[in-house]
PDB file of C-alpha atoms in Angstrom:
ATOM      1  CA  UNK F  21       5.185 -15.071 -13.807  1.00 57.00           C
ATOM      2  CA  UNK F  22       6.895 -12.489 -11.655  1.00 76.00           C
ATOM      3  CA  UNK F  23       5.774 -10.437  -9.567  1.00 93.00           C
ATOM      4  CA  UNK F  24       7.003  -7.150  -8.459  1.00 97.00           C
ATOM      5  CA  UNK F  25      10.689  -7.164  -7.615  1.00 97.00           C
ATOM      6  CA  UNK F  26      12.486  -4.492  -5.432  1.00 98.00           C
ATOM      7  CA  UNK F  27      15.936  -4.380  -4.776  1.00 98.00           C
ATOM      8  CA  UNK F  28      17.832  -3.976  -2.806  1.00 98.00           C
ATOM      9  CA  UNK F  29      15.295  -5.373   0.234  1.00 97.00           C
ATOM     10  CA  UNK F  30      17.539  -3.428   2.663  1.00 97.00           C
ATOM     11  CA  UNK F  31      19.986  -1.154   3.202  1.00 96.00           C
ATOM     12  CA  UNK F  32      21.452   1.270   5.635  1.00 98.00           C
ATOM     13  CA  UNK F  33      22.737   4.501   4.588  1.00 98.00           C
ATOM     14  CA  UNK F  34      24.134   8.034   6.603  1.00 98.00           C
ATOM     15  CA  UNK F  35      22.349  11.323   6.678  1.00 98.00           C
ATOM     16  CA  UNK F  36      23.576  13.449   4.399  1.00 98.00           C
ATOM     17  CA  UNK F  37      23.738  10.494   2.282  1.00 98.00           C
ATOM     18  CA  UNK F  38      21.881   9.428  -1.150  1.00 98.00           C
ATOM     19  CA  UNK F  39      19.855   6.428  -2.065  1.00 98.00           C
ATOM     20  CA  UNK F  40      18.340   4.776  -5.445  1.00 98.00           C
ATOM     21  CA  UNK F  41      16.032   2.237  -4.704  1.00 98.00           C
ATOM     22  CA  UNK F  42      14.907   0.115  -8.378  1.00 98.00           C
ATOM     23  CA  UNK F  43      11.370  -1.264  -9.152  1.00 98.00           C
ATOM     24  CA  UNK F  44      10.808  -3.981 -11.488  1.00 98.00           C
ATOM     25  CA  UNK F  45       6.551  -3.798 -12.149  1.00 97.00           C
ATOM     26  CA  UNK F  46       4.733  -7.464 -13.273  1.00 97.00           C
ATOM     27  CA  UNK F  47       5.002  -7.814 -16.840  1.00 95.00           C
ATOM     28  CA  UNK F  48       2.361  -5.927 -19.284  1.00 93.00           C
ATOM     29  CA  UNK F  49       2.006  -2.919 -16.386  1.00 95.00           C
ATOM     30  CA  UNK F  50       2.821   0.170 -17.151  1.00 95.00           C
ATOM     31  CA  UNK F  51       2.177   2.495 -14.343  1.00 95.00           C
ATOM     32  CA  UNK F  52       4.383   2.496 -11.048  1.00 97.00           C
ATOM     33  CA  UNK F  53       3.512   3.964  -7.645  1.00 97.00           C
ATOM     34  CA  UNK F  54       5.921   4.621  -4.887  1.00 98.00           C
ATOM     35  CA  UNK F  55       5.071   4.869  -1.218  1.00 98.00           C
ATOM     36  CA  UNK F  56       6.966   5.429   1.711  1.00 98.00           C
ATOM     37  CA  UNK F  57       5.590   3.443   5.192  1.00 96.00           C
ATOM     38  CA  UNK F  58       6.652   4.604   8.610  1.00 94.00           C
ATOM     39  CA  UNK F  59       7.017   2.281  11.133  1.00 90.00           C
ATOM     40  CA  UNK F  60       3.295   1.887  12.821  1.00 88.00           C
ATOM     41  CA  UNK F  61       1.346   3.652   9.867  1.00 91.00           C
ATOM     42  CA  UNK F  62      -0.237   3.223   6.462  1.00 94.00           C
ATOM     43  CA  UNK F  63       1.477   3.364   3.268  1.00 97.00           C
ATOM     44  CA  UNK F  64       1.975   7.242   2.015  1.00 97.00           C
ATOM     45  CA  UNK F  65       1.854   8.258  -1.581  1.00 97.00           C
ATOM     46  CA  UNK F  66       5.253   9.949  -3.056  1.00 98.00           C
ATOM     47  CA  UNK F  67       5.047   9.026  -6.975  1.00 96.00           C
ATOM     48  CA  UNK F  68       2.952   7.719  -9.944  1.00 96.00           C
ATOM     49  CA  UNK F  69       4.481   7.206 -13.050  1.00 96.00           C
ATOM     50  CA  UNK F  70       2.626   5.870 -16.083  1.00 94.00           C
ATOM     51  CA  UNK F  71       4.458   5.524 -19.572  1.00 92.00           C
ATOM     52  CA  UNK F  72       7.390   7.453 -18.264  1.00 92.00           C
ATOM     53  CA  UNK F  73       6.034  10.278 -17.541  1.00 94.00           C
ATOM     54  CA  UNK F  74       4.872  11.343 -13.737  1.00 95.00           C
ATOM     55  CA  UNK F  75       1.545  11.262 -13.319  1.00 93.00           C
ATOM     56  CA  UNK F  76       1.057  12.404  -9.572  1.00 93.00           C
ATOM     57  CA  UNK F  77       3.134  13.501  -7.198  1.00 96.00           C
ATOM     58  CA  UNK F  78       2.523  13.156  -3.320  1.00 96.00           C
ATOM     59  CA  UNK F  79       3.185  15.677  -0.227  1.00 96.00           C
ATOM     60  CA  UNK F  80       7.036  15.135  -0.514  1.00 98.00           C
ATOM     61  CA  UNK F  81       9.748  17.458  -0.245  1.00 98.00           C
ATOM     62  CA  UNK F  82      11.748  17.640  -3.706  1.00 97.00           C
ATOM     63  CA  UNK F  83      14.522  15.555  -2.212  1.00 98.00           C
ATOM     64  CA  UNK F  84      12.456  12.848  -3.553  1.00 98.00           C
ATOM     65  CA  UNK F  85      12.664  12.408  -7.255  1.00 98.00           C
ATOM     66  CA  UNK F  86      11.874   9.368  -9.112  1.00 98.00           C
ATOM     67  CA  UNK F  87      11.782   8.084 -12.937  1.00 97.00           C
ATOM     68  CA  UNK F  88      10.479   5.485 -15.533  1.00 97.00           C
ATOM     69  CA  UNK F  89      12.810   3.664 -18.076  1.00 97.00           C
ATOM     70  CA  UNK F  90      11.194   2.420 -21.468  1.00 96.00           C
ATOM     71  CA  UNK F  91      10.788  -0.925 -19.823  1.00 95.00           C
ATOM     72  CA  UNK F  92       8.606   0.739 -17.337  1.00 96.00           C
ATOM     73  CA  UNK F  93      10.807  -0.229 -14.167  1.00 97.00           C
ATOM     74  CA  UNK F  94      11.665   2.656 -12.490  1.00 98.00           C
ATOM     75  CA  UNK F  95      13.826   4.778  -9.811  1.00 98.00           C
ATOM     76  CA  UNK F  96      12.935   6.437  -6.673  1.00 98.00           C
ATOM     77  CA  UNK F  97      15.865   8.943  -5.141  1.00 98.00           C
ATOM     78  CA  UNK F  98      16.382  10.517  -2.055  1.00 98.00           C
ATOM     79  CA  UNK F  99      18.979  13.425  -0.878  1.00 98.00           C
ATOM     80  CA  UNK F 100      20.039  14.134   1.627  1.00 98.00           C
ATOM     81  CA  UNK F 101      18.799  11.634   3.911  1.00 98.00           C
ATOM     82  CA  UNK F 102      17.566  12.257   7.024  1.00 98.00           C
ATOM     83  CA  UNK F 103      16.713  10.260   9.827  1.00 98.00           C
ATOM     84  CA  UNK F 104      12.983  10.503   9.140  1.00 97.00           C
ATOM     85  CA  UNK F 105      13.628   8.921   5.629  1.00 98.00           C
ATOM     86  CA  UNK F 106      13.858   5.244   7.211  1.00 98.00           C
ATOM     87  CA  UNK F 107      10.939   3.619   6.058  1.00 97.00           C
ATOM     88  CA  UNK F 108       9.838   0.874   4.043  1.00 97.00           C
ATOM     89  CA  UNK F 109       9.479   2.178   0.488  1.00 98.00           C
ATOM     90  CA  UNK F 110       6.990  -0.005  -1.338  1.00 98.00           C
ATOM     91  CA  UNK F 111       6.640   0.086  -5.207  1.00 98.00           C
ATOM     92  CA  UNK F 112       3.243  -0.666  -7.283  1.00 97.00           C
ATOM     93  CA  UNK F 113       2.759  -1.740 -10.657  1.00 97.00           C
ATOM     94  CA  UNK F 114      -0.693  -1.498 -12.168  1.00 93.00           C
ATOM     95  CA  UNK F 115      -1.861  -1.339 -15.909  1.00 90.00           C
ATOM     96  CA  UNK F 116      -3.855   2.053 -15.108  1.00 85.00           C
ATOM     97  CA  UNK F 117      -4.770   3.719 -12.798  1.00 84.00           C
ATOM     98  CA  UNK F 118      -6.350   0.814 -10.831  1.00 86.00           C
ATOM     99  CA  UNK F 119      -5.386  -2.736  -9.928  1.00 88.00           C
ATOM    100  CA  UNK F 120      -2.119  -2.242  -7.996  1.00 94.00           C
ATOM    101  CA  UNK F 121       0.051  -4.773  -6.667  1.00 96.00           C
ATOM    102  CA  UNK F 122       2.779  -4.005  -4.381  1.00 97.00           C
ATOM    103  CA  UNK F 123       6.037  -5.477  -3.826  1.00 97.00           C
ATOM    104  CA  UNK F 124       7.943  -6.483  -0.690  1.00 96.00           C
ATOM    105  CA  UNK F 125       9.540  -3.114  -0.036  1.00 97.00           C
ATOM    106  CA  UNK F 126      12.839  -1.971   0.678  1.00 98.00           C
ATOM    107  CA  UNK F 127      13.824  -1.375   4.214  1.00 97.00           C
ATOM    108  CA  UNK F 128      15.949   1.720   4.484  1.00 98.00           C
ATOM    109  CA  UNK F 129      17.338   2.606   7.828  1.00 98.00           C
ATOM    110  CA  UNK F 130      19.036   5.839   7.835  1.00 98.00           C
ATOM    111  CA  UNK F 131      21.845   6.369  10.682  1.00 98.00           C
TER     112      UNK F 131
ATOM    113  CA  UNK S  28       9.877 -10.417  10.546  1.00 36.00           C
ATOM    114  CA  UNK S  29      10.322  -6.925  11.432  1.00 38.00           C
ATOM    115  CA  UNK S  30       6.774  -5.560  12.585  1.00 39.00           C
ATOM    116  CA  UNK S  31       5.241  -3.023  10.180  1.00 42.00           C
ATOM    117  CA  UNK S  32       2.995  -1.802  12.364  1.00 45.00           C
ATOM    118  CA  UNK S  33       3.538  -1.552  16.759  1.00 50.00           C
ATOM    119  CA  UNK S  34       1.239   0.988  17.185  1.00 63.00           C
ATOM    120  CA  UNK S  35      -1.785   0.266  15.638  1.00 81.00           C
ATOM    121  CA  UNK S  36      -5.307  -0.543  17.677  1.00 91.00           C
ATOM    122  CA  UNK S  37      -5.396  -4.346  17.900  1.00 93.00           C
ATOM    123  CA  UNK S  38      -8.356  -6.513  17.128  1.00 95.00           C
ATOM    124  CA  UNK S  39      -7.517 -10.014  19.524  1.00 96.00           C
ATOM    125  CA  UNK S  40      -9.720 -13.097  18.034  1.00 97.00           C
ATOM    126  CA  UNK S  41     -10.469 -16.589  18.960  1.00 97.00           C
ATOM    127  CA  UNK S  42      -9.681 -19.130  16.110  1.00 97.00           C
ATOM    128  CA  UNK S  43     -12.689 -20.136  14.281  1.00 97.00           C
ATOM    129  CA  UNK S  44     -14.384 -17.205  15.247  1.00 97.00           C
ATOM    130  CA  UNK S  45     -15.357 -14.027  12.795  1.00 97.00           C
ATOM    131  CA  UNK S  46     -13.855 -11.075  12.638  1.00 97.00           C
ATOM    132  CA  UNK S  47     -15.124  -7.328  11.588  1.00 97.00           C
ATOM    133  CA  UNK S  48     -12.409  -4.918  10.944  1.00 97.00           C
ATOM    134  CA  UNK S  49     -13.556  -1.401  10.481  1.00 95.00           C
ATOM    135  CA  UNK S  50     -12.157   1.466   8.417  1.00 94.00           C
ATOM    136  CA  UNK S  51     -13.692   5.172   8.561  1.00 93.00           C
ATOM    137  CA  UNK S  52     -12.966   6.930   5.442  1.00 91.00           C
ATOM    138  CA  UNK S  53     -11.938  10.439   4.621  1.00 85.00           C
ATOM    139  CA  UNK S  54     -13.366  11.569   0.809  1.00 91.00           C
ATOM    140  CA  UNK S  55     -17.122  11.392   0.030  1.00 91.00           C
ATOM    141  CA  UNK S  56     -15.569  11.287  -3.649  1.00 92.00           C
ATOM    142  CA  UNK S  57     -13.626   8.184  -3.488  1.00 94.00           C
ATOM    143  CA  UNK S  58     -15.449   5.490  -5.638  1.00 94.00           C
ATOM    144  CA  UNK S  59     -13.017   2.435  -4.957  1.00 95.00           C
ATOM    145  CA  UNK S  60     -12.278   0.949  -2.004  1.00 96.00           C
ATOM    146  CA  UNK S  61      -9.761  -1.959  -1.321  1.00 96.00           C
ATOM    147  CA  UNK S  62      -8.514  -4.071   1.444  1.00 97.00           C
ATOM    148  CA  UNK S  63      -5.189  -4.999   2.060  1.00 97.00           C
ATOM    149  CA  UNK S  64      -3.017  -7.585   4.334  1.00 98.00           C
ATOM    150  CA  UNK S  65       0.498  -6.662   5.030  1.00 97.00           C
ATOM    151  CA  UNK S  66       2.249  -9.405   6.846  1.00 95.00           C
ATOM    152  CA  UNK S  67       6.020  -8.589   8.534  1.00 91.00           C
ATOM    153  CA  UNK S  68       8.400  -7.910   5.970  1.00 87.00           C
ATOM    154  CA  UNK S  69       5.922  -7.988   2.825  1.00 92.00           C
ATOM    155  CA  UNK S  70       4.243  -5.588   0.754  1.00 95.00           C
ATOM    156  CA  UNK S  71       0.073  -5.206   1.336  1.00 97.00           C
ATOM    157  CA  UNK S  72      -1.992  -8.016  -0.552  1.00 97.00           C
ATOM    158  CA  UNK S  73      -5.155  -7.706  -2.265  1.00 96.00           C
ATOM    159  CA  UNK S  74      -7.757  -9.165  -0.574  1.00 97.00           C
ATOM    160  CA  UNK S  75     -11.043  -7.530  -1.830  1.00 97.00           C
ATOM    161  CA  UNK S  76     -12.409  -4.620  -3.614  1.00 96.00           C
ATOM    162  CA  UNK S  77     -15.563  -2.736  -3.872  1.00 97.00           C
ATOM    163  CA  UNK S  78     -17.017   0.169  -6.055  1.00 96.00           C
ATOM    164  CA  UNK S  79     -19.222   2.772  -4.721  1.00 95.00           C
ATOM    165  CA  UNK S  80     -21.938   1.726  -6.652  1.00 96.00           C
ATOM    166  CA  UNK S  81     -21.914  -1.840  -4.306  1.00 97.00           C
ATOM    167  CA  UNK S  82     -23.039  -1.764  -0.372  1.00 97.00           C
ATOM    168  CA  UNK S  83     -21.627  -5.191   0.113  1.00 98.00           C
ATOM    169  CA  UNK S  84     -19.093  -7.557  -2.306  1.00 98.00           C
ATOM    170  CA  UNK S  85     -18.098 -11.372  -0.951  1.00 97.00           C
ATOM    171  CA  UNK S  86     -15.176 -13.312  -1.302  1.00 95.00           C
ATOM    172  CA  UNK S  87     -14.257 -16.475   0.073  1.00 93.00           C
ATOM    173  CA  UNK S  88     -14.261 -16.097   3.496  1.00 96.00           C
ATOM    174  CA  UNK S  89     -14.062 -12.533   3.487  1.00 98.00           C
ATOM    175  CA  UNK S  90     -17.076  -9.808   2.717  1.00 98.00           C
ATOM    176  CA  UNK S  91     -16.775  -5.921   2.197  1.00 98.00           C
ATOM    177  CA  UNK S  92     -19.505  -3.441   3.276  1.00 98.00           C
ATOM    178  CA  UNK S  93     -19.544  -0.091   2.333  1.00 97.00           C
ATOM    179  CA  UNK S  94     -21.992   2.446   3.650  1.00 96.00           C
ATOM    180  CA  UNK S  95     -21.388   5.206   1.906  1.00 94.00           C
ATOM    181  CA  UNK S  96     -23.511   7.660   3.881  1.00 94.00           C
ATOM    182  CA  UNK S  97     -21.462   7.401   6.915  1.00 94.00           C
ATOM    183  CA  UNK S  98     -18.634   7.118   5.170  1.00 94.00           C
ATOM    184  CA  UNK S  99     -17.473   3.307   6.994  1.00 95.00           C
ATOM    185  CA  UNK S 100     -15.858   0.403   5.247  1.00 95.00           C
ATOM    186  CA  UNK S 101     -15.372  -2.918   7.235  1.00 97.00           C
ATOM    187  CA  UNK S 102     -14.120  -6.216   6.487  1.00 97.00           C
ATOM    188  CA  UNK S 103     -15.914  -9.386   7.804  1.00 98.00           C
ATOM    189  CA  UNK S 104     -13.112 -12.819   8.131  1.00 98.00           C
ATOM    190  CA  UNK S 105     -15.541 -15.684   8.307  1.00 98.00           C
ATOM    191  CA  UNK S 106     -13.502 -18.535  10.712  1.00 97.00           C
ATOM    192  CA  UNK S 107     -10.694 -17.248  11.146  1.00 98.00           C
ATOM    193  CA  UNK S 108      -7.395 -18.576  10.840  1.00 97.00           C
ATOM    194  CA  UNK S 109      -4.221 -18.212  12.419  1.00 96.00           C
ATOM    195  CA  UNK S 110      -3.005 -17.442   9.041  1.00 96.00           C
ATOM    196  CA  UNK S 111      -5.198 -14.276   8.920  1.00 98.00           C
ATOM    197  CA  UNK S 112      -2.959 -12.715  11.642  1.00 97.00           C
ATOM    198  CA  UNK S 113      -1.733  -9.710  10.101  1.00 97.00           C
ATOM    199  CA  UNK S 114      -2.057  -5.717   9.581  1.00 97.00           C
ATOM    200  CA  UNK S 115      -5.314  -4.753   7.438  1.00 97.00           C
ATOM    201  CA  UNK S 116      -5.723  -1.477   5.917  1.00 96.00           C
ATOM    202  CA  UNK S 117      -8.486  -0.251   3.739  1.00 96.00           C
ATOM    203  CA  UNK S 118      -7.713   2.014   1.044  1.00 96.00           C
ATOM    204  CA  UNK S 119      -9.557   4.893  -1.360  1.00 95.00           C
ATOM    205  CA  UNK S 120      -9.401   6.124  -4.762  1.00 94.00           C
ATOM    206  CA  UNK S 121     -11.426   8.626  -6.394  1.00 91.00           C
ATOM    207  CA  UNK S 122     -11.411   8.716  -9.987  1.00 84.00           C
ATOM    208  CA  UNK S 123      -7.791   8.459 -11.481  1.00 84.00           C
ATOM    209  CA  UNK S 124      -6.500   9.750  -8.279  1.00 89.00           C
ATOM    210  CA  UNK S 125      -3.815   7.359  -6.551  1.00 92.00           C
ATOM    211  CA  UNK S 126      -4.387   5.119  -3.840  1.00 93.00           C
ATOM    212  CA  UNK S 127      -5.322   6.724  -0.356  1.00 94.00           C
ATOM    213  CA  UNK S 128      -4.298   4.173   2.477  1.00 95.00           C
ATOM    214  CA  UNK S 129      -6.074   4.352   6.010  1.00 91.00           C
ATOM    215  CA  UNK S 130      -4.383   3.569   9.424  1.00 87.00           C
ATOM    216  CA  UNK S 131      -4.452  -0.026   9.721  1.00 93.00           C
ATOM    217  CA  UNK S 132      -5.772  -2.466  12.434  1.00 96.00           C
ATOM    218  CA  UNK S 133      -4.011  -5.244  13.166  1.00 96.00           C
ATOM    219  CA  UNK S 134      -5.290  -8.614  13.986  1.00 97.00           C
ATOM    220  CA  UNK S 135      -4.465 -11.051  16.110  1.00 96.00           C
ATOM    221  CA  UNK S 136      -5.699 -14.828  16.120  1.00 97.00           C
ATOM    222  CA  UNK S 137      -5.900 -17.064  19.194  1.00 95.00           C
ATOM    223  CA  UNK S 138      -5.068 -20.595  18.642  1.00 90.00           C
TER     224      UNK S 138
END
């Protein structure tokens, strides 16, 4: 059984640019999390999403949006990249609100 | 692997030894508490959890004490492994509130 997939694993993008990184949750889950993970720190909360609709929202400027599709994978976009946006952005499936498991991340490097 | 985390205090162990990673949490609400491994270039694994209603919770090789009155969390590797070199962070959640992540400690095994 899969686990959860992110693609694409890395990328490297401009300021001023804009990014869609996809989520693909384990199979039977349907709640997604998105962090974001600095270099050096812990993961930080940016969205929840739980049967398509958001469920929590984290301390993120409103560059950051993010949806769920009826197969409960989901989207997270960024604006307007700025250098500060490169991070590992880690998604989390979970069949409520507890129980998550996280997937490998994408690396996004912004230049 | 790209490091996820070059800043972070360091815990330096003999192999076959035990280690005790700490975590000092932040909300006298929270009433789950997990532990995580985050090797280079993966997501954070489950390792154990704990409910506030436990002081102590044992897996294999690993055990989870909680003391909730000083607010302290710390993980205890039994003979450890070179395998068990990675980041550790505990994390939080309080009710249906998402997942609070800590600052990480990383640990490093001596063959």
């Amino acid at each position: 059984d899969a686990g959860v997939t992110q693609s694409p694993t890395h990328l490297i993008k401009t300021r001023g640019q804009h990014v869609t990184l996809r989520c693909s949750p384990i199979s039977g889950h349907k709640s997604v999390s998105w962090y974001q993970q600095v270099l050096g720190q812990g993961p930080q909360f940016i969205f929840q999403y739980y049967e398509k609709e958001e469920r929590g929202r984290g301390n993120f400027p409103d560059r950051f949006s993010a949806r769920q599709f009826p197969n409960y994978s989901s989207e997270l976009n960024v604006n307007a990249l700025l250098l500060g946006d490169s991070a590992l952005y880690l998604c989390a499936s979970s069949l409520d609100y507890y129980g998550y498991t996280f997937g490998s991340g994408t690396r996004l490097t912004v230049v | 692997g790209e490091s996820v985390g070059l800043h972070l205090p360091t815990l330096s162990v003999q192999e076959g030894d035990n280690s005790i990673i700490n975590c000092a949490y932040s909300n006298s609400a929270s009433d789950y508490f997990i532990w995580y491994k985050q090797e280079s270039g993966k997501g954070p694994q489950f390792i154990i959890d704990i409910r506030s209603n436990m002081d102590k919770r044992q897996g294999q090789r690993v055990t989870v004490l909680l003391n909730k009155t000083v607010k302290h969390l710390s993980l205890q590797i039994a003979a450890t492994q070179p395998g068990d070199s990675a980041v550790y962070f505990c994390a939080e959640q309080s009710g249906n509130t998402p997942l609070v992540f800590g600052k990480g400690t990383r640990l490093s095994v001596i063959a």
